[in-house]
Amino acid sequence: MSDATTTVRPPMPAPGSAGHLLQLLRDSDACTRPQLVELSGISRSAVSQRIEALLAAGLVVQDGAGASTGGRPAVRLRFHHENGLVLVADLGATHAQLAVTDLAGTVLAEQAENWAVADGPEPVLDAVRACFDALLTRIGRSRDEVRGIGIGLPGPVEHGSGRAVSPPIMPGWDGFPVPRHFADFDVPVLVDNDVNIMALGEYWTAWRAQVDDLLFIKVGTGIGCGVIASGRVHRGAQGAAGDIGHVRVPDADHALCRCGNTGCVEAVAGGQAIADRLRALGRDAHDARDVVALVKAGDREATRAVREAGRELGRVLAAAVNFFNPAVIVIGGDLANAHEQLLAGVREVVYRRSLPLATRHLRVVPAQEGERAGITGASAMVLAEVLAPSAVDRLVNGVT
Amino acid sequence: MSDATTTVRPPMPAPGSAGHLLQLLRDSDACTRPQLVELSGISRSAVSQRIEALLAAGLVVQDGAGASTGGRPAVRLRFHHENGLVLVADLGATHAQLAVTDLAGTVLAEQAENWAVADGPEPVLDAVRACFDALLTRIGRSRDEVRGIGIGLPGPVEHGSGRAVSPPIMPGWDGFPVPRHFADFDVPVLVDNDVNIMALGEYWTAWRAQVDDLLFIKVGTGIGCGVIASGRVHRGAQGAAGDIGHVRVPDADHALCRCGNTGCVEAVAGGQAIADRLRALGRDAHDARDVVALVKAGDREATRAVREAGRELGRVLAAAVNFFNPAVIVIGGDLANAHEQLLAGVREVVYRRSLPLATRHLRVVPAQEGERAGITGASAMVLAEVLAPSAVDRLVNGVT
């Protein structure tokens, strides 16, 4: 090569556009301009110019004086997360969580509803829209401030188009274009399945600063998995990634699954399957919540059943650990409220059956976000899109 | 929000930096400036300015006249892939492939060697270095033109540091910092395990234009898997992702695996395991290549054994398909030279056991790159790093 100055060396810092500076500010409490120069590796004048653009766009705000370094005190800058809203709805089979968050994902108002998703898309989404307006009114804010909408659905979703795809428990929703129903808001509308947004919610709240690869397992009526790869939801070629509920486990050919096959892990270790077995033993158990109540009341059969379910789940997860090598497995869903027994079973098998290198630092932990994981994750999904460096650069270039 | 102009809308085009323009040129044969304006969505003057910088850095070259659009003919621009070299080595247990490629990944010179990786890092890497110099001499090029070095090793690698991690068949390599051995080249040195670079090689050559998520399965002595997620190698928390050879399969507790456990898929479906079984039946089979020779000669037991190995592999892959939802599964490695039987077994089980949504468009295909997959992938690994938009932006800002 004729010009020695063109040699390239890694690792390269981020290019330091306005969007990247905003990213740095979002990840810290507040920063001075000199700190941003140091963090970004770009020049003082470039930082100043880009911060001016971010201030003009209302994405950054000056927040009093920073620590003095001998001369005049440096002005502290922070992400102006109050300057915009996100509307989110986490729709389950028979209940829904709705919320308004700010641009940091903080919940400003929320509402729980007992809607049946089986009523079909039009009535359910009309109710969502009315609830969004009511929530905005409750906190005295307006539709003009909304930057994006995030919706979670209890079934497979084609994320790119926001359509449900052959959802088994959602009659009438197949192919329905959810974003179009909110077109009058004139903001991005992002849709994903409930397990993916719960995974993102747990990741965003508790883990993103520490790890890149995480599995979130939802054990409720059925069993599903949300896959976070390199900090982002991995959806796969048809958006079907994480569908571990129908992986076969050995010696379970007797168990008929709602999917039509036999021997699926969900058919032996899902909340419904356990409730059915306990009912056959004379217990008053109809769903995962009843199972948890029996465990908490000290019922031995229920305790044994949940522990064994953990082991079955562990067999499937051991293979997933060898294949994917996550840093953390988070166990959530209704059955996870009996998490001591469930996690003990999972850990027992995963640590025995996975490879030493893959389990050396692996943590298997209960979910922390509870009911809020869905709305937190839906908000994070929207923010990742509307505050992506490329989106911010485009916005800022349009404004200045 | 007070300023309505700050509303953000997806999908956002790339921000259109010099690095992004180079990406567009790398993905096309050649482009005129007006075409780049259209493709990038940025202004004519910004495109011109950034192209000047890329021309000055030697990353873009003008290549004659483009199609006339009525006025004077537009000048065609293309990626100057001749202006730099990549050195790559794919080290196996007992053989090595080495090559020099240009910045498009085209092999300019290559060499095969029968080196034993068990000889230890110093002698093997000294031999690699000498071979690199010999290859450069052969094509009349110099070390000054080298932009990066890529090395594949037959064991787990900590990609960030380029160290082998507890590699079972590589005595003396544990923790050895491979990049330091090439420090005098003064270029990025990237190291990964052989299956990951083969996966990237197959993906880069045959699939990157069509799909994002791909699994590459290497069936040789053992069984390994390279995972491509969203177009990039997924390595996992400890770099152990894709280690499917030691997933347990049902009814195989009799099979002792070299890892110390029993019932691993590799212990029943790996090339060594099949050769051992066939030898017990009186066949002259010592490794995967012997097995393939027997299949090609029409030996019924060998044919039956490979077909059954495909089914066992299919059981493991069915779970991986449900979990990961790849668009393509590529089967490579020595045993894949008997691919009709092997793929038939894999397909039979994967299509029966995976979910319909995940297999609707799934393709299970034989590898196309053969022996070259490793060096092609090692080159692609280096190019992805040294030609990443952020790396190019930094380079160009340094030059102009």
PDB file of C-alpha atoms in Angstrom, chain A residues 87 125-126 128-130 132-133 136 142-146 149 178-189, chain B residues 7 9:
ATOM      1  CA  LEU A  87     -47.017   4.463  25.223  1.00  0.00           C
ATOM      2  CA  LEU A 125     -56.834  -2.273  20.175  1.00  0.00           C
ATOM      3  CA  ASP A 126     -59.669   0.264  20.413  1.00  0.00           C
ATOM      4  CA  VAL A 128     -55.830   0.093  24.191  1.00  0.00           C
ATOM      5  CA  ARG A 129     -56.102   3.398  22.346  1.00  0.00           C
ATOM      6  CA  ALA A 130     -58.774   4.691  24.759  1.00  0.00           C
ATOM      7  CA  PHE A 132     -53.587   5.403  26.252  1.00  0.00           C
ATOM      8  CA  ASP A 133     -55.606   8.629  25.984  1.00  0.00           C
ATOM      9  CA  LEU A 136     -52.137  10.775  29.083  1.00  0.00           C
ATOM     10  CA  SER A 142     -50.710  15.212  25.332  1.00  0.00           C
ATOM     11  CA  ARG A 143     -50.444  13.037  22.242  1.00  0.00           C
ATOM     12  CA  ASP A 144     -47.992  15.572  20.730  1.00  0.00           C
ATOM     13  CA  GLU A 145     -45.388  14.462  23.226  1.00  0.00           C
ATOM     14  CA  VAL A 146     -45.544  10.774  22.269  1.00  0.00           C
ATOM     15  CA  ILE A 149     -45.723   3.079  20.838  1.00  0.00           C
ATOM     16  CA  VAL A 178     -51.263  -3.655  14.523  1.00  0.00           C
ATOM     17  CA  PRO A 179     -49.246  -0.488  13.690  1.00  0.00           C
ATOM     18  CA  ARG A 180     -51.884   0.722  11.227  1.00  0.00           C
ATOM     19  CA  HIS A 181     -54.402   0.851  14.077  1.00  0.00           C
ATOM     20  CA  PHE A 182     -52.312   3.599  15.688  1.00  0.00           C
ATOM     21  CA  ALA A 183     -51.433   5.462  12.472  1.00  0.00           C
ATOM     22  CA  ASP A 184     -53.065   8.701  13.686  1.00  0.00           C
ATOM     23  CA  PHE A 185     -50.430   9.031  16.429  1.00  0.00           C
ATOM     24  CA  ASP A 186     -47.899   9.468  13.603  1.00  0.00           C
ATOM     25  CA  VAL A 187     -45.054   7.811  15.556  1.00  0.00           C
ATOM     26  CA  PRO A 188     -43.212   4.481  15.257  1.00  0.00           C
ATOM     27  CA  VAL A 189     -45.325   1.543  16.452  1.00  0.00           C
TER      28      VAL A 189
ATOM     29  CA  THR B   7     -40.513  13.727  16.083  1.00  0.00           C
ATOM     30  CA  ARG B   9     -39.687   8.200  12.435  1.00  0.00           C
TER      31      ARG B   9
END
